[in-house]
Coordinates of C-alpha atoms in Angstrom, one line a residue:
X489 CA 101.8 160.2 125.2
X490 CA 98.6 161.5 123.1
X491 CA 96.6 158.6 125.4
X492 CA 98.2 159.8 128.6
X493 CA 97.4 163.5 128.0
X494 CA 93.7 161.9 127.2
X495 CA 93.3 160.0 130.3
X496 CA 94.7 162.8 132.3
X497 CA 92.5 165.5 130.8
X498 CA 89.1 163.0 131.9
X499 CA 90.4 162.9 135.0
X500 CA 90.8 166.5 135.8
X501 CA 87.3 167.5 134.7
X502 CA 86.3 164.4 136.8
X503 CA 87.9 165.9 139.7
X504 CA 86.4 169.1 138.6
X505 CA 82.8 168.2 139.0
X506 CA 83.5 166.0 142.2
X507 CA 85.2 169.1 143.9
X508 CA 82.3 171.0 142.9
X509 CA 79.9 168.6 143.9
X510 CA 81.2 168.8 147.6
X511 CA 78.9 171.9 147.8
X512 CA 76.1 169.7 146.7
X513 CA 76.8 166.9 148.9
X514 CA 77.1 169.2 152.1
X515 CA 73.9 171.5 151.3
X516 CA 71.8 167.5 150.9
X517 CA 72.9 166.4 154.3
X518 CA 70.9 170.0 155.6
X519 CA 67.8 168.2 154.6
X520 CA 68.1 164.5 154.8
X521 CA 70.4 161.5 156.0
X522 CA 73.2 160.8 154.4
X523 CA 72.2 156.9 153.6
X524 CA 69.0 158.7 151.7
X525 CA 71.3 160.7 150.0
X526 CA 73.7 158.3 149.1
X527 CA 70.7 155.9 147.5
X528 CA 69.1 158.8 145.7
X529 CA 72.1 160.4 143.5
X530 CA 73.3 156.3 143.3
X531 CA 70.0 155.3 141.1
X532 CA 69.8 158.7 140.0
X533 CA 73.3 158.3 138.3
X534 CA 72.5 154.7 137.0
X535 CA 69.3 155.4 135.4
X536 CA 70.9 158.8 134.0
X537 CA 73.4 156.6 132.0
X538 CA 71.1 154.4 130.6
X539 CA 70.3 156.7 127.5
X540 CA 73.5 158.0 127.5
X541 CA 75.1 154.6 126.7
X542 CA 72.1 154.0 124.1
X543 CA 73.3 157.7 122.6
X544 CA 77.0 156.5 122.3
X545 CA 76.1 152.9 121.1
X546 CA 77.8 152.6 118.0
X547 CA 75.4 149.3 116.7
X548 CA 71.8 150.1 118.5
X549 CA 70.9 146.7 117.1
X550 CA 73.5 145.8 120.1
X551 CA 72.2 147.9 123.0
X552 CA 70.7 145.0 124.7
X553 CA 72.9 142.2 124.1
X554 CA 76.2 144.4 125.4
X555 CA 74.9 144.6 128.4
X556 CA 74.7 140.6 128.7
X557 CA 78.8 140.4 129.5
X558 CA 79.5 138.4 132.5
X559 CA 82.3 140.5 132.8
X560 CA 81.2 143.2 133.0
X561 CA 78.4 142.5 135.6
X562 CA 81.3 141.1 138.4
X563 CA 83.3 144.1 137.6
X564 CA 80.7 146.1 138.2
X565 CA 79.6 144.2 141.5
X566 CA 82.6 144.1 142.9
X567 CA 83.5 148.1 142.1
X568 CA 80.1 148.8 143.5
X569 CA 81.0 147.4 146.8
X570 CA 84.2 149.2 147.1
X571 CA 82.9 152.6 145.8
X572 CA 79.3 152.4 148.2
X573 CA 82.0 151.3 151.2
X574 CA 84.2 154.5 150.4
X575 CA 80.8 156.8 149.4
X576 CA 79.3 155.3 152.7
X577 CA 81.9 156.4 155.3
X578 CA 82.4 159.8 153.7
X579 CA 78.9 160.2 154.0
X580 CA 78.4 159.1 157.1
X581 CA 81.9 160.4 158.1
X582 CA 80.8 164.3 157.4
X583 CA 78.2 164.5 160.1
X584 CA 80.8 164.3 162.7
X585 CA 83.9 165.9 161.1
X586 CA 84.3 169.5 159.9
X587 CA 84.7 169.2 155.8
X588 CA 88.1 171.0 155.5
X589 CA 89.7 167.6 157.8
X590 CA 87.1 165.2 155.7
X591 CA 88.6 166.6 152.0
X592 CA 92.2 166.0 153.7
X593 CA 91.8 162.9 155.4
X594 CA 89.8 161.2 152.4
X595 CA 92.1 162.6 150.1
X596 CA 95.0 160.4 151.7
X597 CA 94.2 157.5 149.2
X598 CA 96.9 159.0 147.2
X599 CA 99.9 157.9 149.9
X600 CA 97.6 154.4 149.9
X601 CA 97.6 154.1 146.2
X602 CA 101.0 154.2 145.7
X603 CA 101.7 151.3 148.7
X604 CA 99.0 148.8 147.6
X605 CA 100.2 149.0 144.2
X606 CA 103.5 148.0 145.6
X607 CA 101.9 144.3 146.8
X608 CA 100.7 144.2 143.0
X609 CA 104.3 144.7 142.0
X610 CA 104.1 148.1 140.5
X611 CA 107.0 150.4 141.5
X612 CA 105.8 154.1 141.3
X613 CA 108.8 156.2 140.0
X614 CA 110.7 158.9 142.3
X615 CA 108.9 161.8 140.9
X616 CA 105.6 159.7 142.0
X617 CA 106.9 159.5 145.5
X618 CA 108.0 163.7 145.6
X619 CA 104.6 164.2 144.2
X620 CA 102.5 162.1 147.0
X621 CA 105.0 164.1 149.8
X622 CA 104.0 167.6 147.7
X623 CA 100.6 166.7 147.9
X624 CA 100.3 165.4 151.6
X625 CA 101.8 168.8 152.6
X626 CA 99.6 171.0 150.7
X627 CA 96.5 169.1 151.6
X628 CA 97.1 169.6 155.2
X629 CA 97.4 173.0 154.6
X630 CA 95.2 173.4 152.4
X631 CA 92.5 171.5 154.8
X632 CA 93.8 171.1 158.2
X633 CA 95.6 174.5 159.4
X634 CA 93.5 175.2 162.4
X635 CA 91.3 171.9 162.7
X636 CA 89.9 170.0 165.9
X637 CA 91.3 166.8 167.6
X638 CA 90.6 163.5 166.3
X639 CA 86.9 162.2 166.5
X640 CA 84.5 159.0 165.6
X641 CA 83.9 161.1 161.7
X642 CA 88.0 161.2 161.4
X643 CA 88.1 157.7 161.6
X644 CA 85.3 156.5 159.3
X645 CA 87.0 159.1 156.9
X646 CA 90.3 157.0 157.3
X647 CA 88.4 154.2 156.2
X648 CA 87.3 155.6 153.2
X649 CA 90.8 156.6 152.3
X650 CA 91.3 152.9 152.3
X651 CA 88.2 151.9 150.5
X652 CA 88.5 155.0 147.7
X653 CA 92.6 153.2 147.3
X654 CA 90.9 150.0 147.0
X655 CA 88.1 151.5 144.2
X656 CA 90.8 152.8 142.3
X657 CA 93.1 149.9 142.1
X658 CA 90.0 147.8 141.1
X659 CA 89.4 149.6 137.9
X660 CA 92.8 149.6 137.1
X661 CA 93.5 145.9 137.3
X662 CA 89.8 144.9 136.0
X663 CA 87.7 147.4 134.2
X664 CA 90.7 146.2 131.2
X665 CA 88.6 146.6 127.3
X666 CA 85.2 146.9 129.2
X667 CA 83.1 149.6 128.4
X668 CA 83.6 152.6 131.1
X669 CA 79.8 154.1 130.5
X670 CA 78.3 150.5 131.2
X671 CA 80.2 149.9 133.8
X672 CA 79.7 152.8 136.0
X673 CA 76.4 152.4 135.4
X674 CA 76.1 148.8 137.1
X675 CA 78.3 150.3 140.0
X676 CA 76.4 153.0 141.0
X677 CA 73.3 151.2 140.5
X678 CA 75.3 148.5 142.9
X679 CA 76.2 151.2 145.4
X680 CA 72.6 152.5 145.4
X681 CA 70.6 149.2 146.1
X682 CA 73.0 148.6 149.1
X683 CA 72.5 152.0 150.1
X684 CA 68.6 151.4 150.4
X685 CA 69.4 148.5 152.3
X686 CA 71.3 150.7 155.4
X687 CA 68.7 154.0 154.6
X688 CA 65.9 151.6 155.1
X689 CA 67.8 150.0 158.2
X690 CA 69.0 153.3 159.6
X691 CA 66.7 156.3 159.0
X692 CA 63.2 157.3 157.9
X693 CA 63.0 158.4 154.2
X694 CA 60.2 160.7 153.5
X695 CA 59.4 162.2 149.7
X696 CA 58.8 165.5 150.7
X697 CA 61.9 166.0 152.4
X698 CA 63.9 164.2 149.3
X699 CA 62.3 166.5 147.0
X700 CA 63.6 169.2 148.8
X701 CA 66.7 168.1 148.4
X702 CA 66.4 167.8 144.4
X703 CA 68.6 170.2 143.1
X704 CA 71.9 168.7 145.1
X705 CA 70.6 165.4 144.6
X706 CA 70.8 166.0 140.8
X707 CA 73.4 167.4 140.4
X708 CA 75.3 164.7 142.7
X709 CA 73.5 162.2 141.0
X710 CA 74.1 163.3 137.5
X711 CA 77.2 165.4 137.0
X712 CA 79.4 163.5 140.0
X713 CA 78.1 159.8 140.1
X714 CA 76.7 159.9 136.6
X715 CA 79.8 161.7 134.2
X716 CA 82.9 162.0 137.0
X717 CA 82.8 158.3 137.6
X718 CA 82.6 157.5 133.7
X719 CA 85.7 159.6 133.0
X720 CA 87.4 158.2 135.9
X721 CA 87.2 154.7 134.5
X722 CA 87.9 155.9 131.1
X723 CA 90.7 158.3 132.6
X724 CA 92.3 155.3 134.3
X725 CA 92.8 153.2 131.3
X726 CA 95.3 155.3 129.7
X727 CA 97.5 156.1 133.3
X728 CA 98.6 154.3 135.7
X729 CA 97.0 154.4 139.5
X730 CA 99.3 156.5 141.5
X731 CA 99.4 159.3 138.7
X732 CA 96.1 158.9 138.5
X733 CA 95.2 159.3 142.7
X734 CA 97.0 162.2 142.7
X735 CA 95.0 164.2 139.7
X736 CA 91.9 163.1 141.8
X737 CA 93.3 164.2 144.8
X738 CA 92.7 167.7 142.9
X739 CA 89.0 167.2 144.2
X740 CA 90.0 169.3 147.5
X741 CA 91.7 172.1 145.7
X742 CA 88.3 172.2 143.5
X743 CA 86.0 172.2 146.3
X744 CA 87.8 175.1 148.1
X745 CA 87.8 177.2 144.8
X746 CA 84.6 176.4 144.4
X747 CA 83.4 177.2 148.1
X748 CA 84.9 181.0 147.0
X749 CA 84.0 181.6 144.1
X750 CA 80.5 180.1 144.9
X751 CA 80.1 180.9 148.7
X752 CA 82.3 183.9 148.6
X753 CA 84.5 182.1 151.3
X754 CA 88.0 183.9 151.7
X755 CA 91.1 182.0 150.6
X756 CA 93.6 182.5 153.5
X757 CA 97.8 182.4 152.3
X758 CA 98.0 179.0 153.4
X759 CA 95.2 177.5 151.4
X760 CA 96.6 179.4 148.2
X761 CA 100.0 177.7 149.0
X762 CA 98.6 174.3 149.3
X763 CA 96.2 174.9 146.4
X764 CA 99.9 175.4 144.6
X765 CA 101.8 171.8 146.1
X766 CA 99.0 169.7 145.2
X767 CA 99.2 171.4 141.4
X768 CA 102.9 171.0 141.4
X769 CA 102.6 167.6 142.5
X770 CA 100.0 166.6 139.8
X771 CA 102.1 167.7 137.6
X772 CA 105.4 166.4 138.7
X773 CA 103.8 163.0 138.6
X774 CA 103.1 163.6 135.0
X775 CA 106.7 164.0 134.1
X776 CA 107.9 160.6 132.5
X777 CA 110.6 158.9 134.7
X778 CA 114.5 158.6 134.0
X779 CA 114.0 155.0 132.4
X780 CA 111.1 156.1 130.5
X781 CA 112.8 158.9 128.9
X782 CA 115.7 157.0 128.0
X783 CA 113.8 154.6 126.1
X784 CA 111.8 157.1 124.7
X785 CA 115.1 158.4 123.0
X786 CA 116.0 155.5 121.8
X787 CA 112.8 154.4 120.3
X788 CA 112.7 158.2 118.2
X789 CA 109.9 159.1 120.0
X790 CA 111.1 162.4 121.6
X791 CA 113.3 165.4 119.7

């Protein structure tokens, strides 16, 4: 229990930050393209890490030769692929959708979660299940009451639903004992040179303008790639994935909190209502199953 309440409690200030960094992310694409962007908070966040690693590095005489893991450098390739395909089409996704249907749509790796985990034979529990159907419902109204028809961005968003699902279920099946800092680190440095690749391909990158765009690039770059993806891999080793997808899916509720107390954007009734499913759903999730609780009694562990 004390490492479930851990992982849950780096999740949710994971989600915080992402949420919050929404307002970031949309204020960068006003200034430059969203592969420049992508690229620029990437390498940002990997080179940001690199002291912090050396900061938590219990035997400094080891800095160097952790990094040397095999391990850890396929994990890492192989999450960075997911994470720049999932980061990609949201990106790209946003500059022909509206945000509120971008947060909902992405957000719908939490109904995915649940079903690929099936194919890996893990059974999510009822209350998982009532808390994906809470969480759908107060997404859509919490992002969709009102929105356009279906377009090109909807569909690159659906995508990286599928991609985020994918992400997730990679670091639950392989990040195992490796070292969360390290490996977000090589991800997003991953997910950066790849990005160059398609900004280079794609658009014309010019210093001045990324310079304008500084203060959401660093705060993308540091706070979201940098710290939210380390606490999700550190998050994730103490839940499992479909808990875990639905405290993430918090990131919507976040940005719209955010967007008002930030933007002073109004909070319409059915916003505050869906803002309330998706927290009774996180929470509901949390709840320990029938099974669970009965060997929990049995083993002494509950009064």
């Amino acid at each position: 229990m004390k490492n479930k309440l851990r992982g849950s409690v780096a999740l949710l200030i994971g989600t915080m930050i992402w949420g919050s960094a929404f307002i970031a992310q949309s204020v960068g694409m006003d200034h430059i393209g969203p592969m420049t962007f992508q690229t620029a908070r990437c390498l940002l966040g990997a080179v940001f890490l690199v002291p912090v690693v050396f900061l938590f590095e219990k035997d400094k005489r080891q800095f160097i030769s952790n990094w040397k893991n095999p391990k850890l450098w396929k994990t890492g390739l192989v999450c960075g692929l997911a994470l720049f395909v999932a980061a990609g089409l949201q990106q790209v996704g946003l500059v022909y959708t509206t945000a509120g249907k971008a947060g909902f749509i992405t957000s719908m790796y939490l109904v995915l979660v649940p079903i690929l985990g099936i194919f890996l034979g893990r059974r999510p529990s009822a209350a998982c299940w009532l808390g994906v159907g809470l969480a759908v419902a107060g997404l859509y109204l919490l992002s969709c009451m009102g929105a356009t028809g279906l377009n090109v961005g909807d569909i690159l968003m659906a995508g990286s639903a599928l991609a985020f699902a994918v992400q997730i279920i990679l670091i639950d099946r392989l990040a195992g004992d490796l070292d969360g800092l390290r490996l977000n680190g090589i991800q997003a440095l991953v997910c950066g040179l790849v990005s160059a690749v398609f900004m280079f391909a794609t658009e014309e990158p010019d210093i001045q303008s990324i310079q304008n765009c500084a203060l959401p690039i660093a705060y993308a770059g540091i706070l979201s790639m940098g710290v939210a993806y380390s606490l999700q891999i550190i998050g994730q080793k103490d839940l499992d994935p479909t808990p875990a997808s639905l405290i993430m899916s918090l990131e919507s509720v976040f940005a719209v909190l955010c967007s008002w107390l930030l933007l002073n954007e109004r909070m319409q009734p059915t916003e505050l209502l869906g803002c309330a499913l998706v927290f009774a759903a996180v929470i509901l999730a949390q709840l320990p199953d029938r099974k669970h609780r009965k060997n929990a009694y049995a083993n002494g562990q509950c009064s």
